[in-house]
């Protein structure tokens, strides 16, 4: 099974000039879904116990929670501004197509906890960098950022000085 076969390219979505990487065909196929989560969980360092996996709203929630289950870790949702009900820390960030604010609950992470951050796509790296900053502000340690795919030509990994793993590179 080739995960790449389940990623659909949508030109000019959500804006002209963006080639959107649609993961819904992957999510809809049991073998691809489970294979993707298994491979990403296997990428996590074997010598460090991951305490919590962060999934970034919204596509990062799906595989992120499957990775957490496989690693015996908890799951933390990082959400867009105004969605989380309790006290939050916020961070604004630039996107490949716009700007936004991400939030995390202030009690989501205990100092020193090992955190794995997951999202579907690493593009410019602004989103993942903002989440790394939120984790550090709460005293957590980012052990790895992992992604289903990385858009190499946008050099997102240069913004992140943490280990990065991706299943696919474009
Ligand atoms: P960035 O902050 O530029 O690395 O963008 C990453 C975030 O935007 C992720 O949450 C992705 O889901 C989304 N994203 C950015 N570019 C794309 C793309 N070409 N296709 C699908 N999602 C994207």
Tab-separated table of C-alpha atoms and ligand atoms in Angstrom:
chain	number	residue	atom	x	y	z
A	1	UNK	CA	0.000	0.000	0.000
A	2	UNK	CA	1.331	3.405	-1.010
A	3	UNK	CA	0.093	6.280	1.208
A	4	UNK	CA	0.846	8.735	-1.607
A	5	UNK	CA	-1.945	7.155	-3.697
A	6	UNK	CA	-4.464	8.411	-1.100
A	7	UNK	CA	-3.448	12.108	-1.202
A	8	UNK	CA	-5.545	14.135	-3.656
A	9	UNK	CA	-4.231	17.382	-5.163
A	10	UNK	CA	-6.800	20.195	-5.378
A	11	UNK	CA	-5.491	23.161	-7.418
A	12	UNK	CA	-6.355	26.713	-6.347
A	13	UNK	CA	-7.912	25.788	-2.972
A	14	UNK	CA	-8.581	27.694	-0.735
A	15	UNK	CA	-6.948	30.457	-2.811
A	16	UNK	CA	-5.574	30.762	-6.364
A	17	UNK	CA	-2.014	29.423	-6.567
A	18	UNK	CA	-2.331	26.974	-3.627
A	19	UNK	CA	-2.143	23.265	-4.447
A	20	UNK	CA	-4.164	21.833	-1.562
A	21	UNK	CA	-3.175	18.361	-0.338
A	22	UNK	CA	-6.475	16.661	0.488
A	23	UNK	CA	-6.143	13.770	2.964
A	24	UNK	CA	-9.829	12.728	2.959
A	25	UNK	CA	-9.183	9.764	0.590
A	26	UNK	CA	-6.573	8.519	3.082
A	27	UNK	CA	-8.977	8.954	6.012
A	28	UNK	CA	-11.697	7.067	4.127
A	29	UNK	CA	-9.544	3.960	3.544
A	30	UNK	CA	-9.080	1.757	6.621
A	31	UNK	CA	-5.771	0.249	5.529
A	32	UNK	CA	-4.298	3.625	4.559
A	33	UNK	CA	-5.541	5.286	7.760
A	34	UNK	CA	-4.161	2.616	10.067
A	35	UNK	CA	-0.924	2.301	8.049
A	36	UNK	CA	-0.356	6.039	8.252
A	37	UNK	CA	-0.877	6.155	12.040
A	38	UNK	CA	1.295	3.055	12.558
A	39	UNK	CA	4.181	4.481	10.523
A	40	UNK	CA	4.058	7.894	12.200
A	41	UNK	CA	3.915	6.308	15.671
A	42	UNK	CA	6.941	4.183	14.690
A	43	UNK	CA	8.884	7.346	13.819
A	44	UNK	CA	8.791	8.499	17.450
A	45	UNK	CA	12.073	8.085	19.350
A	46	UNK	CA	12.268	4.660	21.020
A	47	UNK	CA	14.375	5.876	23.950
A	48	UNK	CA	12.050	8.695	25.120
A	49	UNK	CA	8.583	8.146	26.576
A	50	UNK	CA	6.128	10.543	24.931
A	51	UNK	CA	3.749	11.903	27.580
A	52	UNK	CA	1.365	13.739	25.250
A	53	UNK	CA	0.689	14.134	21.550
A	54	UNK	CA	-0.551	17.497	20.271
A	55	UNK	CA	-2.850	17.534	17.242
A	56	UNK	CA	-3.213	20.845	15.417
A	57	UNK	CA	-6.760	21.876	14.409
A	58	UNK	CA	-8.352	20.370	12.621
A	59	UNK	CA	-6.816	17.707	10.420
A	60	UNK	CA	-4.060	17.074	12.983
A	61	UNK	CA	-6.672	15.840	15.481
A	62	UNK	CA	-7.469	12.668	13.556
A	63	UNK	CA	-4.127	10.931	13.091
A	64	UNK	CA	-2.694	12.748	16.150
A	65	UNK	CA	-5.127	10.968	18.473
A	66	UNK	CA	-4.373	7.627	16.764
A	67	UNK	CA	-0.642	8.212	17.360
A	68	UNK	CA	-1.330	9.049	21.032
A	69	UNK	CA	-3.238	5.781	21.448
A	70	UNK	CA	-0.357	3.809	19.894
A	71	UNK	CA	2.263	5.506	22.097
A	72	UNK	CA	0.249	5.176	25.321
A	73	UNK	CA	0.224	8.985	25.553
A	74	UNK	CA	-2.437	11.609	26.259
A	75	UNK	CA	-3.793	13.903	23.538
A	76	UNK	CA	-3.874	17.720	23.504
A	77	UNK	CA	-5.893	19.707	20.958
A	78	UNK	CA	-4.333	22.994	19.846
A	79	UNK	CA	-7.194	25.013	18.398
A	80	UNK	CA	-7.947	28.194	16.484
A	81	UNK	CA	-8.754	31.304	18.556
A	82	UNK	CA	-11.951	31.188	20.603
A	83	UNK	CA	-12.634	27.431	20.433
A	84	UNK	CA	-11.133	26.204	23.720
A	85	UNK	CA	-13.371	26.704	26.782
A	86	UNK	CA	-10.821	27.116	29.629
A	87	UNK	CA	-7.899	29.577	30.150
A	88	UNK	CA	-5.562	29.647	27.165
A	89	UNK	CA	-2.145	30.742	25.975
A	90	UNK	CA	-2.289	32.211	22.445
A	91	UNK	CA	0.175	32.635	19.586
A	92	UNK	CA	-0.329	34.373	16.250
A	93	UNK	CA	1.368	32.872	13.205
A	94	UNK	CA	1.677	33.276	9.430
A	95	UNK	CA	0.284	30.622	7.062
A	96	UNK	CA	1.017	29.670	3.466
A	97	UNK	CA	-2.396	31.273	2.863
A	98	UNK	CA	-3.085	33.863	5.578
A	99	UNK	CA	-2.598	34.564	9.275
A	100	UNK	CA	-4.286	33.125	12.362
A	101	UNK	CA	-4.097	32.593	16.130
A	102	UNK	CA	-3.644	29.216	17.831
A	103	UNK	CA	-4.474	28.450	21.456
A	104	UNK	CA	-3.676	25.783	24.061
A	105	UNK	CA	-5.194	25.284	27.528
A	106	UNK	CA	-2.842	26.622	30.205
A	107	UNK	CA	-3.073	23.327	32.134
A	108	UNK	CA	-2.529	21.057	29.107
A	109	UNK	CA	1.153	20.386	29.828
A	110	UNK	CA	3.082	19.798	33.061
A	111	UNK	CA	6.637	21.156	33.231
A	112	UNK	CA	9.159	18.714	31.751
A	113	UNK	CA	6.638	16.588	29.860
A	114	UNK	CA	7.771	15.094	26.536
A	115	UNK	CA	5.559	16.305	23.705
A	116	UNK	CA	5.141	15.041	20.140
A	117	UNK	CA	3.454	17.525	17.768
A	118	UNK	CA	1.468	16.184	14.807
A	119	UNK	CA	-0.160	17.875	11.804
A	120	UNK	CA	-1.141	16.736	8.316
A	121	UNK	CA	1.078	19.109	6.295
A	122	UNK	CA	4.311	21.012	6.997
A	123	UNK	CA	4.255	23.968	4.598
A	124	UNK	CA	6.004	27.229	5.606
A	125	UNK	CA	6.415	25.954	9.186
A	126	UNK	CA	4.658	28.932	10.790
A	127	UNK	CA	1.941	26.789	12.354
A	128	UNK	CA	4.265	24.165	13.831
A	129	UNK	CA	6.672	26.880	15.071
A	130	UNK	CA	3.797	28.617	16.914
A	131	UNK	CA	2.843	25.308	18.552
A	132	UNK	CA	6.473	24.622	19.557
A	133	UNK	CA	6.507	28.076	21.192
A	134	UNK	CA	3.242	27.361	23.064
A	135	UNK	CA	4.684	24.072	24.376
A	136	UNK	CA	7.886	25.763	25.558
A	137	UNK	CA	5.921	28.544	27.317
A	138	UNK	CA	4.142	25.856	29.357
A	139	UNK	CA	7.451	24.166	30.241
A	140	UNK	CA	7.055	21.167	27.922
A	141	UNK	CA	9.820	19.607	25.832
A	142	UNK	CA	9.126	19.100	22.117
A	143	UNK	CA	10.628	15.708	21.295
A	144	UNK	CA	9.490	15.575	17.670
A	145	UNK	CA	7.199	17.185	15.106
A	146	UNK	CA	5.711	14.705	12.669
A	147	UNK	CA	3.628	15.190	9.559
A	148	UNK	CA	1.932	13.062	6.947
A	149	UNK	CA	3.683	15.214	4.355
A	150	UNK	CA	6.191	17.996	3.963
A	151	UNK	CA	6.234	20.571	1.142
A	152	UNK	CA	10.024	20.731	0.809
A	153	UNK	CA	10.068	23.772	-1.495
A	154	UNK	CA	8.626	25.962	1.309
A	155	UNK	CA	11.564	25.136	3.650
A	156	UNK	CA	9.308	24.835	6.720
A	157	UNK	CA	11.799	22.650	8.570
A	158	UNK	CA	14.269	25.555	8.718
A	159	UNK	CA	11.900	27.326	11.166
A	160	UNK	CA	11.833	24.362	13.564
A	161	UNK	CA	14.892	23.435	15.570
A	162	UNK	CA	13.434	20.120	16.729
A	163	UNK	CA	13.572	16.656	15.096
A	164	UNK	CA	11.084	16.351	12.205
A	165	UNK	CA	9.652	13.240	10.540
A	166	UNK	CA	7.366	13.091	7.515
A	167	UNK	CA	5.895	10.145	5.625
A	168	UNK	CA	5.888	11.939	2.257
A	169	UNK	CA	7.945	14.724	0.714
A	170	UNK	CA	6.804	16.923	-2.190
B	1	LIG	P1	2.353	26.232	7.486
B	1	LIG	O1	2.131	26.999	8.745
B	1	LIG	O2	2.592	27.119	6.312
B	1	LIG	O3	3.415	25.171	7.644
B	1	LIG	O4	0.993	25.504	7.124
B	1	LIG	C1	0.624	24.323	7.738
B	1	LIG	C2	-0.837	24.285	8.044
B	1	LIG	O5	-1.637	24.738	6.965
B	1	LIG	C3	-1.268	22.864	8.319
B	1	LIG	O6	-2.208	22.876	9.405
B	1	LIG	C4	-1.902	22.406	7.044
B	1	LIG	O7	-3.059	21.668	7.314
B	1	LIG	C5	-2.245	23.675	6.279
B	1	LIG	N1	-1.707	23.700	4.918
B	1	LIG	C6	-0.759	24.547	4.439
B	1	LIG	N2	-0.526	24.350	3.157
B	1	LIG	C7	-1.317	23.320	2.787
B	1	LIG	C8	-1.524	22.625	1.551
B	1	LIG	N3	-0.851	22.953	0.436
B	1	LIG	N4	-2.416	21.608	1.547
B	1	LIG	C9	-3.092	21.271	2.662
B	1	LIG	N5	-2.953	21.894	3.848
B	1	LIG	C10	-2.076	22.905	3.920
